[in-house]
Short mmCIF file of C-alpha atoms in Angstrom, two decimals:
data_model
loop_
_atom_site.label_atom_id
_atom_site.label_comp_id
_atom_site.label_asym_id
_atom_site.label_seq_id
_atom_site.Cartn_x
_atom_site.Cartn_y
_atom_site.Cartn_z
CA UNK A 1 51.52 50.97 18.22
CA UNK A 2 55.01 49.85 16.72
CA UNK A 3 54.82 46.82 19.08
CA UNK A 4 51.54 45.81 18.01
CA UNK A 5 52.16 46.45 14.65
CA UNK A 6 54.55 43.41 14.51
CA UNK A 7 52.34 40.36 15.13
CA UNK A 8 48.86 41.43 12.83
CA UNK A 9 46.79 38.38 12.27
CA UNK A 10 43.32 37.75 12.00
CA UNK A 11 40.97 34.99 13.13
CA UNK A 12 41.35 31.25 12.23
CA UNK A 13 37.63 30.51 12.32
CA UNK A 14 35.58 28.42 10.50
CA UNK A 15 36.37 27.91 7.31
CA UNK A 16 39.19 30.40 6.87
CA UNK A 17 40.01 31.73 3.55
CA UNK A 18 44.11 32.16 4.38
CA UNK A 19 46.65 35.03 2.94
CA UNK A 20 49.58 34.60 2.96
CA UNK A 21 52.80 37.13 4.28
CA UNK A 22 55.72 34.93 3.05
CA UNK A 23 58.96 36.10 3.19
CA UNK A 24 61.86 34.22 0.69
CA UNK A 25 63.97 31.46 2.64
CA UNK A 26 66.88 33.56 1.69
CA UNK A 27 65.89 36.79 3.42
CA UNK A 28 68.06 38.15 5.94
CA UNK A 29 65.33 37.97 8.91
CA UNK A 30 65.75 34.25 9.28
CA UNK A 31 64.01 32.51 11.89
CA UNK A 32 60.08 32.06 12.29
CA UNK A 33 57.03 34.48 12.54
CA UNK A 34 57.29 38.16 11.78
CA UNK A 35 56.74 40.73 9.25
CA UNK A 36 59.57 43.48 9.74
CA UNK A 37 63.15 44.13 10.25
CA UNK A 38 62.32 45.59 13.86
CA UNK A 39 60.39 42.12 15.01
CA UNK A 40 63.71 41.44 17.14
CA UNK A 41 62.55 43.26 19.50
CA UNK A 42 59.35 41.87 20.12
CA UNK A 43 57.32 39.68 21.93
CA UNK A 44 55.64 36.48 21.31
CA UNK A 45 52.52 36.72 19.23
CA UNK A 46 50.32 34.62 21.55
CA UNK A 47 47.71 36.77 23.90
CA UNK A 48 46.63 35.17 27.27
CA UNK A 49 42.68 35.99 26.69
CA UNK A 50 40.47 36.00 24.21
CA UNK A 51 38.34 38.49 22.35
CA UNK A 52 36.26 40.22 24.58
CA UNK A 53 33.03 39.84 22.88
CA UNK A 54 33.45 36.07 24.04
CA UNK A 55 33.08 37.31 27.42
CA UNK A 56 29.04 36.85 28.08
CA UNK A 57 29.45 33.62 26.40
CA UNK A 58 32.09 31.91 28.56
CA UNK A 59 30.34 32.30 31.61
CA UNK A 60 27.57 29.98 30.16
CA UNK A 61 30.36 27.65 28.01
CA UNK A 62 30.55 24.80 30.89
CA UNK A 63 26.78 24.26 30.80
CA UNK A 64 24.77 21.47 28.50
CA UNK A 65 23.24 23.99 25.90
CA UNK A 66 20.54 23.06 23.69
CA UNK A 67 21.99 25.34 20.78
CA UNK A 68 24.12 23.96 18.43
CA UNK A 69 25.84 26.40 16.07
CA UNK A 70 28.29 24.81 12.88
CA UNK A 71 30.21 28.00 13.10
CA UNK A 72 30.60 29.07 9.34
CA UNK A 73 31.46 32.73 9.83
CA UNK A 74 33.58 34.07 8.12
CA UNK A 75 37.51 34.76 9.31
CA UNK A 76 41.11 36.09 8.60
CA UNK A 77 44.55 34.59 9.10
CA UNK A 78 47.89 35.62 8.27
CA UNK A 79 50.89 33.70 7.67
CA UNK A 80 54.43 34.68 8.35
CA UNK A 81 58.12 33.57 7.85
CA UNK A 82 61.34 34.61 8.48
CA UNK A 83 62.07 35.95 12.13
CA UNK A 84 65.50 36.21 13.10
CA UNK A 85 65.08 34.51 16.77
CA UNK A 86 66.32 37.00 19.77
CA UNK A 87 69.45 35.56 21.38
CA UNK A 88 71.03 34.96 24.57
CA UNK A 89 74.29 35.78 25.85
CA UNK A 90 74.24 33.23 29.20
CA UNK A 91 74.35 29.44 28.16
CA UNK A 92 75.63 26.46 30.16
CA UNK A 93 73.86 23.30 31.54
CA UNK A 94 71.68 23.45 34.33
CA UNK A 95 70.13 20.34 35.96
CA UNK A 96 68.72 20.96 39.18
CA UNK A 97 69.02 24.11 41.68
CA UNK A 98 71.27 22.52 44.20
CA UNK A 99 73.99 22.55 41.49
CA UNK A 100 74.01 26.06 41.91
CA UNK A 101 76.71 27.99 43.95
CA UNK A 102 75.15 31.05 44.86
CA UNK A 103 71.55 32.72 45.02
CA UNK A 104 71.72 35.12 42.20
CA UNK A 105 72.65 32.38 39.62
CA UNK A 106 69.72 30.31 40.98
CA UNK A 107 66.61 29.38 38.04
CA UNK A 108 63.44 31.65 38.07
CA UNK A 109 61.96 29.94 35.01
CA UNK A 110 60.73 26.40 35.72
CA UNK A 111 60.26 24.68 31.99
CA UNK A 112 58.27 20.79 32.48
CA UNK A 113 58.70 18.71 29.94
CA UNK A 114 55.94 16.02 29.30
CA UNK A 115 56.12 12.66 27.64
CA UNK A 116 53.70 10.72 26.23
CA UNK A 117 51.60 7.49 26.15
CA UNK A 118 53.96 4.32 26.91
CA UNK A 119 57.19 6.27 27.37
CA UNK A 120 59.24 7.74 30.00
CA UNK A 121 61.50 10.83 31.06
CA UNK A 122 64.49 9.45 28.86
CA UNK A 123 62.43 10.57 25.99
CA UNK A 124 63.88 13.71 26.52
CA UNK A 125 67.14 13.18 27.02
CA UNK A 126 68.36 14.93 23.68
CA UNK A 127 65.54 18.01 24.12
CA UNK A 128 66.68 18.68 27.90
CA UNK A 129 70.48 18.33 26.66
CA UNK A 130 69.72 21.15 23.81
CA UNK A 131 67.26 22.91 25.52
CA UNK A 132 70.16 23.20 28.58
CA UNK A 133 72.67 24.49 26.45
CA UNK A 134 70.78 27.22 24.36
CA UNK A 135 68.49 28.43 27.35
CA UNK A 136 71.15 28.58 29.89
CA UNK A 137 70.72 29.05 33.85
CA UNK A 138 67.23 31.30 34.19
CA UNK A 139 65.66 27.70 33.65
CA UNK A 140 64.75 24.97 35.68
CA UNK A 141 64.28 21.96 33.11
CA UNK A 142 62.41 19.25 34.67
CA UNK A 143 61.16 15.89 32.50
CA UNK A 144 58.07 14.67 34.38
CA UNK A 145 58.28 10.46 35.83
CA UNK A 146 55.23 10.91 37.33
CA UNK A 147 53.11 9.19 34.08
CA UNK A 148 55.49 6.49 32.75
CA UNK A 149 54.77 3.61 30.76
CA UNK A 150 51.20 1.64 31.35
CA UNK A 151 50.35 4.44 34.41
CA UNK A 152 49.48 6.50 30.78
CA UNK A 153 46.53 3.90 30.15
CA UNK A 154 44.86 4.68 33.45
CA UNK A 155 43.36 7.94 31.95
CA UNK A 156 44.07 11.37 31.51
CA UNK A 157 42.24 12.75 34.36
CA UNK A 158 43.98 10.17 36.99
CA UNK A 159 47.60 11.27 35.17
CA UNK A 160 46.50 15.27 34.75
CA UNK A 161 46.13 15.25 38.55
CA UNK A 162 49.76 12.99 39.23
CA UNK A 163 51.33 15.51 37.03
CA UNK A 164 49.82 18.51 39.26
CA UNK A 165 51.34 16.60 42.37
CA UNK A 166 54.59 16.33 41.03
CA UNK A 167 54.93 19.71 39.64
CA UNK A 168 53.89 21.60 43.22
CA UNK A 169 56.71 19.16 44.50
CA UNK A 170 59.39 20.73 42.23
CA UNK A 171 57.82 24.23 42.94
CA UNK A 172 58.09 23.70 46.89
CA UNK A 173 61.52 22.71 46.58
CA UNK A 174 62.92 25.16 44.40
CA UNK A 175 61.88 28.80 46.03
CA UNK A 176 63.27 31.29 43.33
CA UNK A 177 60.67 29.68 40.87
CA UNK A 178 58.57 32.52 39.58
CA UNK A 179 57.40 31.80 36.07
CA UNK A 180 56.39 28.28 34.80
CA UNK A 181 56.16 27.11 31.52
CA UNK A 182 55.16 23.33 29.81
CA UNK A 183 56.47 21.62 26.55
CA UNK A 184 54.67 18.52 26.40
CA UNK A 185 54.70 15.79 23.51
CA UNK A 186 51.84 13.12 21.86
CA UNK A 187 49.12 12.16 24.82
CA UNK A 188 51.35 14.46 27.43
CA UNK A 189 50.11 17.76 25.75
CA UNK A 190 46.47 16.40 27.39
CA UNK A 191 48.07 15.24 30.42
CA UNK A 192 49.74 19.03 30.70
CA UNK A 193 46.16 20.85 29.78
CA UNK A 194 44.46 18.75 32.56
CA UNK A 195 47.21 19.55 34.90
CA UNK A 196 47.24 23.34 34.42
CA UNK A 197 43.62 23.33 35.38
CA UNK A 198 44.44 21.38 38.64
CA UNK A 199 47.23 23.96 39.46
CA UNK A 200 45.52 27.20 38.18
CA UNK A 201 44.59 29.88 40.76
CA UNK A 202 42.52 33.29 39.42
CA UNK A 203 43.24 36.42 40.48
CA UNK A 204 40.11 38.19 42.58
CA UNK A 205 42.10 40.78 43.96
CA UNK A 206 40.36 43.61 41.56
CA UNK A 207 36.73 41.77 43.12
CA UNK A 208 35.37 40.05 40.07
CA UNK A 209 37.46 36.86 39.27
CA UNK A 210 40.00 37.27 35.97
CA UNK A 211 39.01 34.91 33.70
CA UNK A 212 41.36 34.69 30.48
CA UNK A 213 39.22 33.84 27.86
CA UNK A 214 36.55 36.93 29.16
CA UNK A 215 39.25 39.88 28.70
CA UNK A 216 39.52 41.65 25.71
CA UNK A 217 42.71 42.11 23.44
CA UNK A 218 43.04 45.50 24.28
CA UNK A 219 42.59 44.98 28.31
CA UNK A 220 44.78 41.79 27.97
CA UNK A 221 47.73 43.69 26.64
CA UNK A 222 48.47 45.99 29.54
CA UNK A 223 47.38 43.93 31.76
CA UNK A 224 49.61 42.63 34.29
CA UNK A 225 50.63 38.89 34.51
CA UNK A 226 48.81 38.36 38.15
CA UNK A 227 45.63 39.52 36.28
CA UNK A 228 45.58 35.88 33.60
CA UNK A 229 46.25 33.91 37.10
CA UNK A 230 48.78 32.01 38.40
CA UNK A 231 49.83 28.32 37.22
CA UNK A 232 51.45 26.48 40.58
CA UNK A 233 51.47 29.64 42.79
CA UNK A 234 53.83 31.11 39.37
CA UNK A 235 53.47 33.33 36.26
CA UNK A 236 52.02 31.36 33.17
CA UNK A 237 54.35 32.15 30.06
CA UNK A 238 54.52 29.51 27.46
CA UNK A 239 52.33 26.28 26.82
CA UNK A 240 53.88 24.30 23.99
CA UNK A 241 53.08 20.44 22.49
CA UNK A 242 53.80 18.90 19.92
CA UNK A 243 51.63 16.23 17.63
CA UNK A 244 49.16 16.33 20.80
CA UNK A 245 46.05 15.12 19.86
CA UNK A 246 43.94 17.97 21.36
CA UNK A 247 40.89 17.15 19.65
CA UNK A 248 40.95 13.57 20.23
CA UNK A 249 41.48 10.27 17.72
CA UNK A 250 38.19 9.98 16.72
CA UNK A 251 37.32 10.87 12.71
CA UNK A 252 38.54 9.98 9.35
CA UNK A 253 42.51 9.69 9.70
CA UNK A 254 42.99 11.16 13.23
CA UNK A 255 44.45 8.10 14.50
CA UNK A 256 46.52 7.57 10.89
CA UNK A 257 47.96 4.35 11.49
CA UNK A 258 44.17 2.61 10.54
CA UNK A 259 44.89 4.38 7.24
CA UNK A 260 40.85 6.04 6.78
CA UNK A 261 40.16 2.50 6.68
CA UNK A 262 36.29 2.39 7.70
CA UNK A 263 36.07 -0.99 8.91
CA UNK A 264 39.17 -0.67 11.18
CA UNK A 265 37.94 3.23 12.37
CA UNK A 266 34.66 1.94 13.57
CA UNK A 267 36.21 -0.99 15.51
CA UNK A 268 38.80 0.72 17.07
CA UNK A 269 36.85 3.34 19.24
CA UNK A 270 35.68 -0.64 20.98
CA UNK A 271 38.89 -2.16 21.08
CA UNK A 272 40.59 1.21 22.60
CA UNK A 273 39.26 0.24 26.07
CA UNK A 274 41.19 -2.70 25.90
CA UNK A 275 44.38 -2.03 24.89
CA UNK A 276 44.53 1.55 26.50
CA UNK A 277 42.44 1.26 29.38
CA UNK A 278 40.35 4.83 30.42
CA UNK A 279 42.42 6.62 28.32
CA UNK A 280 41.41 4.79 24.85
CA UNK A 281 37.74 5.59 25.45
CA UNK A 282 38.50 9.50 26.19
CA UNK A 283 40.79 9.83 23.07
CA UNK A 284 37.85 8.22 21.17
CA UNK A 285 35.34 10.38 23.26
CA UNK A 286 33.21 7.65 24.06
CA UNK A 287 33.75 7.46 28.13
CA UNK A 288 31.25 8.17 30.17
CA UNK A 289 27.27 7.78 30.57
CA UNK A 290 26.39 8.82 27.09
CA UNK A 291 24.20 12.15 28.54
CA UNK A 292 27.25 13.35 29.80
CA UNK A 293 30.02 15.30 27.62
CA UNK A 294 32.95 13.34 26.99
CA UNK A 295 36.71 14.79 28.90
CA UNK A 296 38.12 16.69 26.40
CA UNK A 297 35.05 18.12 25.08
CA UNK A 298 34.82 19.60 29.20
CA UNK A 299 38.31 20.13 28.67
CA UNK A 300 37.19 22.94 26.33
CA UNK A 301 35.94 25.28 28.56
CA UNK A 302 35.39 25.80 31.79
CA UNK A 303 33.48 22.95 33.84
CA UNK A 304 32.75 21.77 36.75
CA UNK A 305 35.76 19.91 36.40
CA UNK A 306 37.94 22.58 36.34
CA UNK A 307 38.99 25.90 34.76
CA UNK A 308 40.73 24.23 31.77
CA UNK A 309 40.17 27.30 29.08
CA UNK A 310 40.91 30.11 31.95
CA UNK A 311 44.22 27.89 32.80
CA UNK A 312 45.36 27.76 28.78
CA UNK A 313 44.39 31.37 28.95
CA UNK A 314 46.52 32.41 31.74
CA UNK A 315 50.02 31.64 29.48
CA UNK A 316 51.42 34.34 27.93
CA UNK A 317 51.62 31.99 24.51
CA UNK A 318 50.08 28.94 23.00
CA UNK A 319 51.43 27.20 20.60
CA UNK A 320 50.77 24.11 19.10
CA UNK A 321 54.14 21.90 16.43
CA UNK A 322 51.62 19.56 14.33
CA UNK A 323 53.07 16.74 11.57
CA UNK A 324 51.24 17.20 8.48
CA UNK A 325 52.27 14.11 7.35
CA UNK A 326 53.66 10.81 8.05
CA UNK A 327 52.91 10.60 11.70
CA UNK A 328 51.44 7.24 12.32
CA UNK A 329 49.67 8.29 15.79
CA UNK A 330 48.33 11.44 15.63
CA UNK A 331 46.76 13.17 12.41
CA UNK A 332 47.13 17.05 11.43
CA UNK A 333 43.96 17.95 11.87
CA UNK A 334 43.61 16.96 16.09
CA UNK A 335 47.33 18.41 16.76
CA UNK A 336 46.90 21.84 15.09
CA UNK A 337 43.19 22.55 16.38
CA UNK A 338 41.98 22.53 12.72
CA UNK A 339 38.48 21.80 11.08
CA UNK A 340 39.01 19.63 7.46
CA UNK A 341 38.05 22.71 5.97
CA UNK A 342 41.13 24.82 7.08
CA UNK A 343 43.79 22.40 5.85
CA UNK A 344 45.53 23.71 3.30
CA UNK A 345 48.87 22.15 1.43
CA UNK A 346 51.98 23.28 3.36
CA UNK A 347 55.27 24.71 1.76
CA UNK A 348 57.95 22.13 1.13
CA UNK A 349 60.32 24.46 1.73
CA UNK A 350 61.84 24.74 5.65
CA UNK A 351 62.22 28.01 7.34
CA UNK A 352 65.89 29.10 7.51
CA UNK A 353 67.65 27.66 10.02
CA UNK A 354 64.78 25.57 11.00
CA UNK A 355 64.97 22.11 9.07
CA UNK A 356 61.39 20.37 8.15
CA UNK A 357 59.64 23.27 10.32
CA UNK A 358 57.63 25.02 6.78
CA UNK A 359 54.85 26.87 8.46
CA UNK A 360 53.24 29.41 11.10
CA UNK A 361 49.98 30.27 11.27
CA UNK A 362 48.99 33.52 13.87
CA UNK A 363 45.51 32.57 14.95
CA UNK A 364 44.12 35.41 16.90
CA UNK A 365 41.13 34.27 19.47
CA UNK A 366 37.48 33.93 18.02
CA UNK A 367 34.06 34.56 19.60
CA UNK A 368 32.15 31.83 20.52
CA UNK A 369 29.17 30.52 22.69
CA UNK A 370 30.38 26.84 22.85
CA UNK A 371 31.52 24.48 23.37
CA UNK A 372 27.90 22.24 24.29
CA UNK A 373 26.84 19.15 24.41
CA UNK A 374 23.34 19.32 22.51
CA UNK A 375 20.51 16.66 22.48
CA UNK A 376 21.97 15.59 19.17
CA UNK A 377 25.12 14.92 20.82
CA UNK A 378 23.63 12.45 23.50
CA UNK A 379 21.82 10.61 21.04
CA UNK A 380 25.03 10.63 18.72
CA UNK A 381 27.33 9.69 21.55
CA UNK A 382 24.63 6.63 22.67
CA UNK A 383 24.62 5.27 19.19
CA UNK A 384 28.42 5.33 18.74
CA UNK A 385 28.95 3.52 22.16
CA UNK A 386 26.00 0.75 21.52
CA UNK A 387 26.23 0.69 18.00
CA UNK A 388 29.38 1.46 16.63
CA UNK A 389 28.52 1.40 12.49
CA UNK A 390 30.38 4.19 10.03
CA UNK A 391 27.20 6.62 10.05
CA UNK A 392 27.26 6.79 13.88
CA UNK A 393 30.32 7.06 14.33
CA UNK A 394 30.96 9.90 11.81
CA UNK A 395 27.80 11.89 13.35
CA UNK A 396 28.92 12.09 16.78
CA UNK A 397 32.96 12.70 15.85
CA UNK A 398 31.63 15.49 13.53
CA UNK A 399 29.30 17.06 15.92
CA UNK A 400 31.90 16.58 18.95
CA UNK A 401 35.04 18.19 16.97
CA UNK A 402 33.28 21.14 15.76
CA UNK A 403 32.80 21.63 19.47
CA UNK A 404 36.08 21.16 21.37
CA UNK A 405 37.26 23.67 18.49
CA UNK A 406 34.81 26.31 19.32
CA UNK A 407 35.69 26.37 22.68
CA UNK A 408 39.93 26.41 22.41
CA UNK A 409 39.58 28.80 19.54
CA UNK A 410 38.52 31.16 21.91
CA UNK A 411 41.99 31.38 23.24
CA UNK A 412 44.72 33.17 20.68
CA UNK A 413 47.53 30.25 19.22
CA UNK A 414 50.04 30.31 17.35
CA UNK A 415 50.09 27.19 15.14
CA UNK A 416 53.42 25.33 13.59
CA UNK A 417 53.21 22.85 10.95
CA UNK A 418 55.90 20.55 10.27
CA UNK A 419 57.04 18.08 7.32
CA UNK A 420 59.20 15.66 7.26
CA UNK A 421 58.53 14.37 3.64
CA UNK A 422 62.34 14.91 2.79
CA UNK A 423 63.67 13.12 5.89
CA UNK A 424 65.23 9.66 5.52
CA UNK A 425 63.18 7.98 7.58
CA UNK A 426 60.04 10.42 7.52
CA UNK A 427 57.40 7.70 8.58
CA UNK A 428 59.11 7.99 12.13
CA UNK A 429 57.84 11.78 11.77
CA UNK A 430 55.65 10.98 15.56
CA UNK A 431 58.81 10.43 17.19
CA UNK A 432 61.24 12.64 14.94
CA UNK A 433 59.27 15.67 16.27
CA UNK A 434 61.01 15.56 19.57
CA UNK A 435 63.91 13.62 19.01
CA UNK A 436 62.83 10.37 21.14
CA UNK A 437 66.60 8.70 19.85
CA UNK A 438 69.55 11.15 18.73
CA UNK A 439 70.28 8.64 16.17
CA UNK A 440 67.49 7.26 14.97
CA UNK A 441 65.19 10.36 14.82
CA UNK A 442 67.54 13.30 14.40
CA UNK A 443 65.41 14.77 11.64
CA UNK A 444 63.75 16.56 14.00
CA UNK A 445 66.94 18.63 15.71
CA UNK A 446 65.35 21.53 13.56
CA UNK A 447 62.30 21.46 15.33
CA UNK A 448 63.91 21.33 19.14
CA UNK A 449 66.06 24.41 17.71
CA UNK A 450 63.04 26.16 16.67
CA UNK A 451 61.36 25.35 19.96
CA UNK A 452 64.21 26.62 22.07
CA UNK A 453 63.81 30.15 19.95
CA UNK A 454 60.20 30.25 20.71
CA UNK A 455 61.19 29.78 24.35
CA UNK A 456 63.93 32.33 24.36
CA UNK A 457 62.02 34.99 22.76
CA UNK A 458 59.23 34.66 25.11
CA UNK A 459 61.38 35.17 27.77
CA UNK A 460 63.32 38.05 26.87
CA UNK A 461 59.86 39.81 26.46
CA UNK A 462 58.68 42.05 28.94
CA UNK A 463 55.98 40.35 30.97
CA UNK A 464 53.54 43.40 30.60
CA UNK A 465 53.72 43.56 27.26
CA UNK A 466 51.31 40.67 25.91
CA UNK A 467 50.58 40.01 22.51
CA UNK A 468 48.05 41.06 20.27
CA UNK A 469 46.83 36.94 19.46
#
């Protein structure tokens, strides 16, 4: 009961009235997320399943439903700042396992870092440096080459599945692997959710098949690790991105850069396809036949493409870094799972030791029957592929976003906002979030330090104690 006591939160539903747990930036605690002097001994606040009254409902979320619900019930969420981050005595630099002299000083914790559309591994090269030296030699870093450059325009089904190749590479060749966990950045935080589908394995040993999203809270957090399911043949702890655009670009300011411009949003969901190949027309959620859901609204449950919400489920924690400003690719409301309605004005103020990180939101997993794709949809969809005007293309991004956030709020996350309105160069915020160039976007160092914490923590956690979000 102490335990659970730590990490309270309600709900971030539909339209959530927030109250807020904030702690002074000067308070001893330091750090991110918790309410009490004790939280150093904690775990993360992220569950692996969802409530369990969402149970009867996820068998039935991967079919085409003719109910269509706007979800306006009522919810709870809880703020906190000001965890002191648990430490770790072992540091040093680890690159690969062959470096390593002898067996017991081998990794167990393999940590895959994703990059996004038209980059490469050396994207990371300041966030695996940092990452090295504060998470020491339990970890197996490895930046991902399967996806670089113009391969990222091909789609992100075609580069979800390369990145499941490559990863079951790096797990064959490295045998004390036992735990896996993904920090993925921009369009490679869709890449990573399609790949974890790919990889994901349930567990049928106790005869019905675990499902994450259909255990309750209170199952969920004595549950063993082997009951969420196994990503890569390995235990599931931590799923991180940052300024992922997890509900797409379509929508009034998700793709920032056309600055709510109408004219330019409605031609740009056309001219994707072009300069983005696949991938333009599943960001803007126009690919396919228009009676069939779009990817990442299938990506929102589990389809007959794959087990996409029982594979987020299966990690120990979700969290999601958003920019609430200043990012010219990807808007708040896509990277922190958000509806308009649950965007609230941020604190200026950083947490301590955590520069241009200001908030974290606890959003514990809500009931749901969706996501669907109703009749309305098909229609929508039809009109915003054949006729791209303002109304149609507001209908279908309204009726489609409403959805994809019905079925991932199903699934407990913990949510990090970010600001870099007093950074030098804070229009580079997109790029500043993970450090793409020491020099040029070292505003975000706080951030990779904050990440590393969030890592840490989770792993000095015991794995059967799961948390109560």
């Amino acid at each position: 009961m102490a335990t659970a006591s730590l990490f309270q939160a309600g709900c971030c539903g539909a339209y959530t009235p927030r109250f807020s747990n904030r702690f002074n930036s000067s308070s001893k605690n330091g750090g991110y997320g918790a309410v009490g002097p004790s939280s150093s001994s904690s775990s993360c606040s992220c569950s692996s399943s969802s409530s369990s009254s969402s149970s009867s409902s996820s068998s039935s979320s991967s079919s085409q439903s003719l109910n269509f619900s706007s979800g306006n019930g009522i919810n709870y969420s809880w703020k906190h700042q000001g965890f002191r981050a648990m430490s770790i005595t072992t540091q040093g630099s680890f690159g690969s396992s062959k470096n390593i002299a002898n067996g017991k000083n081998e990794p167990d914790h393999l940590l895959v870092l994703v990059h996004g559309i038209l980059a490469s591994p050396s994207d990371w090269t300041y966030v695996e440096a940092e990452l090295k030296r504060r998470l020491g030699r339990n970890f197996l870093i490895y930046a991902s080459s399967c996806n670089t450059y113009t391969k990222t325009f091909a789609g992100i089904d075609g580069a979800g599945k390369r990145l499941a190749d490559e990863v079951m590479q790096v797990v064959k060749r490295t045998e004390s692997l036992k735990r896996i966990s993904f920090l993925a950045h921009s369009l490679g935080g869709l890449f990573a959710r399609y790949a974890t589908a790919v990889l994901y394995s349930p567990n049928n040993s106790s005869g019905t098949q675990s499902d994450g999203v259909a255990d309750s809270i209170g199952n969920s957090e004595m549950s063993s690790p082997s009951r969420r399911g196994t990503i890569a043949g390995l235990e599931p702890i931590n799923f991180i991105t940052l300024a992922t655009p997890h509900l797409g670009v379509r929508g009034r300011k998700q793709l920032p850069f056309l600055f709510g411009v109408p004219f330019l949003e409605k031609l740009a969901p056309s001219l994707a396809a072009l300069f983005v190949g696949r991938t333009g027309s599943q960001l803007f959620l126009t690919d396919g036949k228009p009676n069939k859901p779009p990817l990442l609204l299938r990506m929102a449950s589990d389809s007959e493409d794959g087990k996409f919400l029982s594979a987020l489920g299966a990690f120990r924690c979700r969290i999601v870094y958003a920019n609430v400003s200043y990012d010219h690719m990807v808007g708040w409301r896509t990277s922190s799972i958000r509806r308009e309605t649950e965007l609230v004005k941020p604190p200026h103020r950083s947490l301590d030791g955590y520069k241009h990180v200001v908030d974290v939101e606890y959003c514990s997993p809500v009931s749901s029957d969706g996501p669907h794709f109703p009749p309305e949809a098909v229609k929508a969809k039809e009109a915003a592929q054949n006729a791209p005007n303002t109304r149609n293309a507001i209908e279908y991004h309204e009726l489609m976003e409403e959805e994809m956030i019905r079925g991932l709020q199903k699934l407990g996350w913990k949510k990090v906002d970010v600001s870099f309105h007093s950074a030098l160069w804070p229009f580079f915020a997109h790029n500043n979030i993970h450090v793409k160039t020491e020099w040029l976007h070292k505003s975000g160092t706080g951030v990779v330090a904050h990440v590393a914490d969030s890592l840490k923590q989770q792993e000095s956690s015991s794995p059967y104690i799961s948390a109560s979000l």
